[in-house]
Amino acid sequence: LGLSGPPGAGKSTFIECFGKMLTERKHKVAVLAVDPSSSTSGGSLLGDKTRMTELSRDMNAYIRPSPTSGTLGGVTRTTNEAILLCEGGGYDVVLVETVGVGQSEFAVADMVDMFILLLPPAGGDELQGIKRGIIEMADLVAINKADGDLVVPARRIQAEYISAMKLLRKRSKVWRPKV
């Protein structure tokens, strides 16, 4: 599964909860988390593993943060090979967290079985902020943080994306993207 979304959408938190659910069901889960690299120093924080503390201690999970090192598209130059290595190593679920959202951060969509766009409610002008390119590639749009005071904004953004996705050309004859 490939996951992308804007900063603050809760990608790492979602992956940790989903990953723990999968390992409790006896799956072996690999997480390939891609972090942006500095254009000045070339360095990267690689902080996603530290935000997934429970999953990182799970013996049936493997988390590998990697820097983009200037690669565009939201993944690294070797993400596809890393997916194959994880599968070869016995991990039956591989989650790829992209660097973040933008119009062109969907290279992962061609590497995975399902591409999920994770969105927070109440982020402003959602349809303007998340451009057509990435929406067209999403197999699933998941509205995260949809509880408490955010239930109503979450329902509104869900309705907006359902309407917007009806205008997009279908990529598959058997799957219609869900929101």
Coordinates of N, CA and C in Angstrom, one line a residue:
L1 N 0.8 -1.2 0.0 CA 0.0 0.0 0.0 C 0.9 1.2 0.0
G2 N 0.6 2.2 -0.9 CA 1.2 3.5 -0.8 C 0.4 4.5 -0.2
L3 N 0.9 5.3 0.7 CA 0.2 6.3 1.4 C 0.8 7.7 1.2
S4 N 0.0 8.7 0.9 CA 0.4 10.0 0.8 C -0.6 10.9 1.4
G5 N -0.2 12.2 1.7 CA -1.2 13.1 2.2 C -0.4 14.4 2.7
P6 N -1.1 15.4 3.0 CA -0.4 16.7 3.4 C 0.2 16.5 4.8
P7 N 1.2 17.4 5.1 CA 1.7 17.4 6.5 C 0.6 17.5 7.5
G8 N 0.6 16.7 8.6 CA -0.4 16.8 9.6 C -1.7 16.0 9.3
A9 N -1.7 15.2 8.3 CA -2.8 14.4 8.0 C -2.9 13.2 8.9
G10 N -1.7 12.9 9.5 CA -1.7 11.7 10.4 C -1.2 10.4 9.8
K11 N -0.3 10.6 8.7 CA 0.1 9.4 8.0 C 0.9 8.4 8.9
S12 N 1.8 8.9 9.7 CA 2.6 8.0 10.6 C 1.7 7.4 11.7
T13 N 0.8 8.2 12.2 CA -0.1 7.6 13.3 C -1.0 6.6 12.7
F14 N -1.5 6.9 11.5 CA -2.4 5.9 10.8 C -1.6 4.6 10.5
I15 N -0.4 4.7 10.0 CA 0.4 3.6 9.7 C 0.7 2.8 11.0
E16 N 1.0 3.4 12.1 CA 1.3 2.7 13.3 C 0.1 1.9 13.8
C17 N -1.1 2.5 13.8 CA -2.3 1.8 14.2 C -2.7 0.7 13.2
F18 N -2.6 1.0 11.9 CA -3.0 0.0 10.9 C -1.9 -1.2 11.0
G19 N -0.7 -0.8 11.1 CA 0.4 -1.8 11.2 C 0.2 -2.7 12.4
K20 N -0.1 -2.1 13.6 CA -0.3 -2.9 14.8 C -1.5 -3.9 14.6
M21 N -2.6 -3.4 14.0 CA -3.7 -4.2 13.7 C -3.3 -5.4 12.8
L22 N -2.5 -5.2 11.8 CA -2.1 -6.2 10.9 C -1.2 -7.2 11.6
T23 N -0.2 -6.8 12.5 CA 0.6 -7.7 13.2 C -0.1 -8.5 14.2
E24 N -1.2 -7.9 14.8 CA -2.0 -8.7 15.7 C -2.8 -9.8 15.0
R25 N -3.0 -9.6 13.7 CA -3.6 -10.6 12.9 C -2.6 -11.5 12.2
K26 N -1.4 -11.6 12.7 CA -0.3 -12.5 12.3 C 0.3 -12.1 10.9
H27 N 0.2 -10.9 10.5 CA 0.9 -10.4 9.3 C 2.2 -9.9 9.6
K28 N 3.2 -10.0 8.7 CA 4.5 -9.4 8.9 C 4.4 -8.1 8.0
V29 N 4.7 -7.0 8.7 CA 4.5 -5.7 8.1 C 5.8 -5.0 7.9
A30 N 6.1 -4.5 6.7 CA 7.3 -3.6 6.5 C 6.8 -2.2 6.2
V31 N 7.4 -1.2 6.7 CA 7.1 0.2 6.5 C 8.3 0.9 5.9
L32 N 8.1 1.4 4.7 CA 9.2 2.2 4.0 C 8.7 3.6 4.1
A33 N 9.3 4.4 5.0 CA 9.0 5.8 5.2 C 10.0 6.7 4.5
V34 N 9.5 7.5 3.6 CA 10.3 8.4 2.8 C 10.3 9.8 3.4
D35 N 11.4 10.4 3.7 CA 11.5 11.7 4.2 C 12.2 12.7 3.2
P36 N 11.8 13.9 3.2 CA 12.5 14.9 2.3 C 13.9 15.1 2.7
S37 N 14.8 15.4 1.7 CA 16.2 15.7 2.0 C 16.3 17.2 1.8
S38 N 17.2 17.8 2.6 CA 17.5 19.2 2.5 C 18.2 19.5 1.2
S39 N 17.8 20.5 0.5 CA 18.5 20.9 -0.7 C 19.8 21.6 -0.4
T40 N 19.9 22.1 0.8 CA 21.2 22.7 1.2 C 22.2 21.8 1.7
S41 N 21.9 21.0 2.7 CA 22.9 20.0 3.3 C 22.8 18.6 2.8
G42 N 21.6 18.3 2.2 CA 21.4 16.9 1.7 C 21.0 16.0 2.8
G43 N 20.9 16.5 4.0 CA 20.5 15.7 5.2 C 19.0 15.5 5.3
S44 N 18.6 14.5 6.1 CA 17.2 14.3 6.3 C 16.9 13.9 7.8
L45 N 15.8 14.2 8.3 CA 15.5 13.9 9.7 C 15.3 12.4 10.0
L46 N 14.6 11.8 9.0 CA 14.3 10.3 9.2 C 13.5 10.1 10.5
G47 N 12.6 10.9 10.8 CA 11.9 10.9 12.1 C 10.7 10.0 12.1
D48 N 10.2 9.4 11.0 CA 9.0 8.6 11.1 C 9.1 7.4 12.0
K49 N 10.2 6.8 12.1 CA 10.4 5.6 12.9 C 10.2 6.0 14.4
T50 N 10.7 7.2 14.8 CA 10.5 7.6 16.2 C 9.1 7.9 16.5
R51 N 8.3 8.2 15.5 CA 6.8 8.5 15.7 C 6.0 7.2 15.7
M52 N 6.6 6.1 15.4 CA 5.9 4.8 15.4 C 6.5 3.9 16.5
T53 N 6.5 4.4 17.7 CA 7.2 3.7 18.8 C 6.7 2.3 19.0
E54 N 5.4 2.1 19.1 CA 4.9 0.8 19.4 C 5.2 -0.2 18.2
L55 N 5.0 0.3 17.0 CA 5.2 -0.6 15.8 C 6.7 -0.9 15.7
S56 N 7.5 0.1 16.0 CA 9.0 -0.2 15.9 C 9.5 -1.2 16.8
R57 N 8.8 -1.5 17.9 CA 9.2 -2.5 18.9 C 8.5 -3.9 18.6
D58 N 7.6 -3.9 17.6 CA 6.9 -5.1 17.3 C 7.8 -6.1 16.4
M59 N 8.0 -7.3 16.9 CA 8.9 -8.2 16.2 C 8.4 -8.6 14.8
N60 N 7.1 -8.4 14.5 CA 6.6 -8.7 13.2 C 6.5 -7.5 12.3
A61 N 7.2 -6.4 12.7 CA 7.2 -5.2 11.9 C 8.7 -4.8 11.6
Y62 N 8.9 -4.1 10.5 CA 10.2 -3.6 10.1 C 9.9 -2.2 9.6
I63 N 10.6 -1.2 10.1 CA 10.4 0.2 9.6 C 11.7 0.7 9.1
R64 N 11.7 1.2 7.9 CA 12.9 1.7 7.2 C 12.7 3.1 6.7
P65 N 13.2 4.1 7.5 CA 13.1 5.5 6.9 C 14.2 5.7 5.9
S66 N 13.9 6.4 4.8 CA 14.9 6.7 3.8 C 14.8 8.1 3.3
P67 N 15.9 8.8 3.0 CA 15.8 10.1 2.4 C 15.5 10.1 0.9
T68 N 14.9 11.2 0.4 CA 14.7 11.2 -1.0 C 15.9 11.5 -1.8
S69 N 16.9 12.1 -1.2 CA 18.2 12.4 -1.8 C 18.0 13.1 -3.2
G70 N 17.0 14.0 -3.3 CA 16.8 14.7 -4.5 C 15.8 14.1 -5.5
T71 N 15.4 12.8 -5.2 CA 14.5 12.2 -6.1 C 13.1 12.8 -6.0
L72 N 12.5 13.1 -7.2 CA 11.1 13.6 -7.2 C 10.1 12.5 -7.2
G73 N 8.8 12.9 -6.9 CA 7.7 11.9 -7.0 C 7.3 11.4 -5.6
G74 N 8.0 11.8 -4.5 CA 7.5 11.4 -3.2 C 8.2 10.1 -2.7
V75 N 9.0 9.5 -3.5 CA 9.7 8.2 -3.1 C 11.2 8.4 -3.3
T76 N 12.0 7.3 -3.0 CA 13.4 7.3 -3.3 C 13.7 6.6 -4.6
R77 N 14.9 6.8 -5.1 CA 15.4 6.1 -6.3 C 15.2 4.6 -6.2
T78 N 15.3 4.1 -5.0 CA 15.3 2.6 -4.8 C 14.1 2.1 -4.1
T79 N 13.0 2.8 -4.0 CA 11.8 2.4 -3.3 C 11.3 1.1 -3.9
N80 N 11.2 1.0 -5.2 CA 10.7 -0.2 -5.8 C 11.5 -1.5 -5.4
E81 N 12.8 -1.3 -5.5 CA 13.7 -2.4 -5.1 C 13.5 -2.8 -3.6
A82 N 13.3 -1.8 -2.8 CA 13.1 -2.0 -1.3 C 11.8 -2.8 -1.1
I83 N 10.8 -2.5 -1.8 CA 9.5 -3.2 -1.7 C 9.8 -4.7 -2.1
L84 N 10.5 -4.9 -3.2 CA 10.7 -6.3 -3.6 C 11.6 -7.1 -2.5
L85 N 12.6 -6.4 -1.9 CA 13.4 -7.0 -0.9 C 12.5 -7.4 0.4
C86 N 11.6 -6.5 0.7 CA 10.8 -6.7 1.9 C 9.9 -7.9 1.6
E87 N 9.3 -8.0 0.4 CA 8.4 -9.1 0.0 C 9.3 -10.4 0.0
G88 N 10.5 -10.3 -0.5 CA 11.4 -11.5 -0.5 C 11.8 -11.9 0.9
G89 N 11.8 -11.0 1.8 CA 12.2 -11.3 3.2 C 11.0 -11.8 4.0
G90 N 9.9 -12.0 3.4 CA 8.7 -12.6 4.1 C 7.7 -11.6 4.6
Y91 N 7.8 -10.4 4.3 CA 6.8 -9.4 4.8 C 5.7 -9.4 3.8
D92 N 4.5 -9.8 4.3 CA 3.3 -9.9 3.4 C 2.5 -8.7 3.2
V93 N 2.8 -7.6 4.0 CA 2.2 -6.3 3.8 C 3.3 -5.3 3.8
V94 N 3.4 -4.5 2.8 CA 4.4 -3.4 2.7 C 3.7 -2.1 2.6
L95 N 4.0 -1.2 3.5 CA 3.4 0.1 3.5 C 4.4 1.1 3.1
V96 N 4.2 1.9 2.1 CA 5.1 3.0 1.7 C 4.5 4.3 2.0
E97 N 5.2 5.0 2.9 CA 4.7 6.4 3.2 C 5.6 7.4 2.4
T98 N 4.9 8.1 1.5 CA 5.6 9.1 0.7 C 6.0 10.3 1.5
V99 N 6.9 11.1 0.9 CA 7.4 12.3 1.5 C 6.3 13.3 1.9
G100 N 5.2 13.3 1.2 CA 4.1 14.2 1.4 C 3.3 14.4 0.1
V101 N 2.3 15.3 0.2 CA 1.4 15.5 -0.9 C 1.8 16.7 -1.7
G102 N 1.5 16.6 -3.0 CA 1.7 17.6 -4.0 C 1.1 17.1 -5.2
Q103 N 1.2 17.9 -6.3 CA 0.5 17.5 -7.5 C 1.2 16.3 -8.1
S104 N 2.5 16.1 -7.8 CA 3.2 15.0 -8.5 C 3.8 14.0 -7.6
E105 N 3.4 13.9 -6.3 CA 4.0 12.9 -5.4 C 3.2 11.6 -5.5
F106 N 3.1 11.1 -6.6 CA 2.3 9.8 -6.8 C 3.1 8.7 -7.5
A107 N 4.4 8.8 -7.6 CA 5.2 7.8 -8.3 C 5.0 6.5 -7.6
V108 N 4.7 6.4 -6.3 CA 4.4 5.2 -5.6 C 3.2 4.5 -6.2
A109 N 2.3 5.2 -6.8 CA 1.1 4.5 -7.3 C 1.4 3.4 -8.3
D110 N 2.5 3.5 -9.0 CA 2.9 2.5 -10.0 C 3.7 1.4 -9.4
M111 N 4.0 1.5 -8.1 CA 4.8 0.5 -7.4 C 3.9 -0.4 -6.4
V112 N 2.7 0.0 -6.2 CA 1.9 -0.7 -5.2 C 0.6 -1.2 -5.7
D113 N -0.1 -2.0 -5.0 CA -1.4 -2.6 -5.4 C -2.5 -1.5 -5.1
M114 N -2.3 -0.7 -4.1 CA -3.3 0.3 -3.8 C -2.6 1.6 -3.3
F115 N -3.1 2.7 -3.8 CA -2.6 4.0 -3.4 C -3.6 4.8 -2.7
I116 N -3.3 5.1 -1.4 CA -4.2 5.8 -0.5 C -3.8 7.2 -0.3
L117 N -4.7 8.2 -0.5 CA -4.5 9.6 -0.2 C -5.2 9.8 1.1
L118 N -4.4 10.2 2.2 CA -4.9 10.4 3.5 C -5.1 11.9 3.7
L119 N -6.3 12.4 4.1 CA -6.5 13.8 4.2 C -7.1 14.1 5.6
P120 N -6.7 15.3 6.1 CA -7.4 15.7 7.4 C -8.6 16.5 7.0
P121 N -9.6 16.6 7.9 CA -10.7 17.5 7.7 C -10.3 18.9 8.0
A122 N -11.0 19.9 7.5 CA -10.9 21.3 7.9 C -9.5 21.8 7.6
G123 N -8.9 21.5 6.5 CA -7.6 22.0 6.1 C -7.7 23.3 5.2
G124 N -8.8 23.9 5.1 CA -9.0 25.0 4.2 C -9.6 24.6 2.9
D125 N -9.2 25.2 1.8 CA -9.7 24.9 0.5 C -9.2 23.6 0.0
E126 N -9.7 22.5 0.5 CA -9.2 21.2 0.2 C -9.0 20.8 -1.3
L127 N -10.0 21.1 -2.0 CA -10.0 20.7 -3.4 C -9.0 21.5 -4.2
Q128 N -8.7 22.8 -3.8 CA -7.7 23.6 -4.4 C -6.3 23.2 -3.9
G129 N -6.2 22.8 -2.6 CA -4.9 22.4 -2.0 C -4.4 21.1 -2.5
I130 N -5.2 20.2 -2.8 CA -4.8 18.9 -3.3 C -5.2 18.8 -4.8
K131 N -4.2 18.9 -5.7 CA -4.4 19.1 -7.1 C -4.8 17.8 -7.8
R132 N -5.3 18.0 -9.0 CA -5.9 16.9 -9.8 C -4.9 15.7 -10.0
G133 N -3.7 15.9 -10.2 CA -2.7 14.8 -10.5 C -2.8 13.7 -9.5
I134 N -2.7 14.1 -8.2 CA -2.6 13.0 -7.2 C -4.0 12.4 -6.9
I135 N -5.1 13.2 -7.1 CA -6.4 12.7 -6.9 C -6.7 11.6 -8.0
E136 N -6.3 11.9 -9.2 CA -6.5 10.9 -10.3 C -5.9 9.6 -10.0
M137 N -4.8 9.6 -9.3 CA -4.0 8.3 -9.0 C -4.5 7.6 -7.8
A138 N -5.3 8.2 -6.9 CA -5.7 7.6 -5.7 C -6.8 6.5 -5.9
D139 N -6.5 5.4 -5.3 CA -7.5 4.3 -5.3 C -8.5 4.4 -4.1
L140 N -8.0 5.1 -3.1 CA -8.8 5.3 -1.9 C -8.4 6.7 -1.3
V141 N -9.4 7.5 -1.0 CA -9.2 8.7 -0.3 C -9.8 8.5 1.1
A142 N -8.9 8.6 2.1 CA -9.3 8.4 3.5 C -9.3 9.7 4.3
I143 N -10.4 10.1 4.9 CA -10.4 11.3 5.7 C -10.1 10.9 7.1
N144 N -9.0 11.4 7.6 CA -8.5 11.0 8.9 C -8.9 12.0 9.9
K145 N -8.7 11.7 11.2 CA -9.0 12.6 12.3 C -10.4 13.1 12.3
A146 N -11.3 12.2 11.9 CA -12.7 12.5 11.8 C -13.5 12.1 13.0
D147 N -13.1 12.8 14.1 CA -13.9 12.6 15.4 C -14.0 13.9 16.1
G148 N -14.8 13.9 17.2 CA -15.0 15.1 18.0 C -15.6 16.2 17.2
D149 N -15.0 17.4 17.3 CA -15.4 18.6 16.6 C -15.2 18.5 15.1
L150 N -14.4 17.5 14.7 CA -14.1 17.4 13.3 C -15.0 16.5 12.5
V151 N -16.0 15.9 13.1 CA -16.9 15.0 12.4 C -17.6 15.8 11.3
V152 N -18.2 16.9 11.5 CA -18.9 17.7 10.5 C -18.0 18.1 9.3
P153 N -16.8 18.7 9.6 CA -15.9 19.1 8.5 C -15.5 17.8 7.8
A154 N -15.3 16.7 8.4 CA -14.9 15.4 7.8 C -16.0 15.0 6.8
R155 N -17.2 15.1 7.2 CA -18.3 14.7 6.3 C -18.4 15.6 5.1
R156 N -18.1 16.9 5.3 CA -18.2 17.9 4.2 C -17.1 17.6 3.2
I157 N -15.8 17.4 3.7 CA -14.7 17.1 2.8 C -15.0 15.8 2.0
Q158 N -15.6 14.8 2.7 CA -15.9 13.5 2.1 C -16.8 13.8 0.9
A159 N -17.9 14.5 1.2 CA -18.9 14.8 0.1 C -18.2 15.6 -1.1
E160 N -17.3 16.5 -0.7 CA -16.6 17.3 -1.8 C -15.8 16.4 -2.7
Y161 N -15.0 15.4 -2.0 CA -14.2 14.5 -2.8 C -15.0 13.5 -3.6
I162 N -16.1 13.0 -3.0 CA -17.0 12.1 -3.8 C -17.4 12.8 -5.0
S163 N -17.9 14.0 -4.9 CA -18.3 14.8 -6.1 C -17.2 15.0 -7.1
A164 N -16.0 15.4 -6.6 CA -14.9 15.7 -7.5 C -14.4 14.5 -8.2
M165 N -14.4 13.3 -7.5 CA -13.9 12.1 -8.2 C -14.9 11.6 -9.2
K166 N -16.1 12.0 -9.2 CA -17.0 11.6 -10.3 C -16.6 12.2 -11.6
L167 N -15.9 13.3 -11.6 CA -15.5 14.0 -12.8 C -14.2 13.4 -13.4
L168 N -13.5 12.6 -12.7 CA -12.3 12.0 -13.2 C -12.5 10.8 -14.0
R169 N -11.6 10.6 -15.0 CA -11.6 9.4 -15.9 C -11.2 8.2 -15.0
K170 N -11.9 7.1 -15.3 CA -11.7 5.9 -14.5 C -10.3 5.3 -15.0
R171 N -9.5 4.8 -14.1 CA -8.3 4.2 -14.4 C -8.4 2.7 -14.6
S172 N -9.5 2.1 -14.0 CA -9.7 0.7 -14.0 C -11.2 0.4 -14.3
K173 N -11.4 -0.8 -15.0 CA -12.7 -1.2 -15.3 C -13.3 -2.0 -14.1
V174 N -12.5 -2.4 -13.2 CA -13.0 -3.2 -12.0 C -13.0 -2.4 -10.7
W175 N -12.3 -1.3 -10.6 CA -12.3 -0.6 -9.3 C -12.6 0.8 -9.5
R176 N -13.6 1.3 -8.7 CA -14.0 2.7 -8.7 C -13.4 3.3 -7.3
P177 N -12.6 4.3 -7.4 CA -12.0 4.8 -6.2 C -13.1 5.2 -5.2
K178 N -12.7 5.0 -3.9 CA -13.7 5.2 -2.8 C -13.2 6.4 -2.0
V179 N -14.1 7.1 -1.3 CA -13.8 8.1 -0.3 C -14.4 7.8 1.0

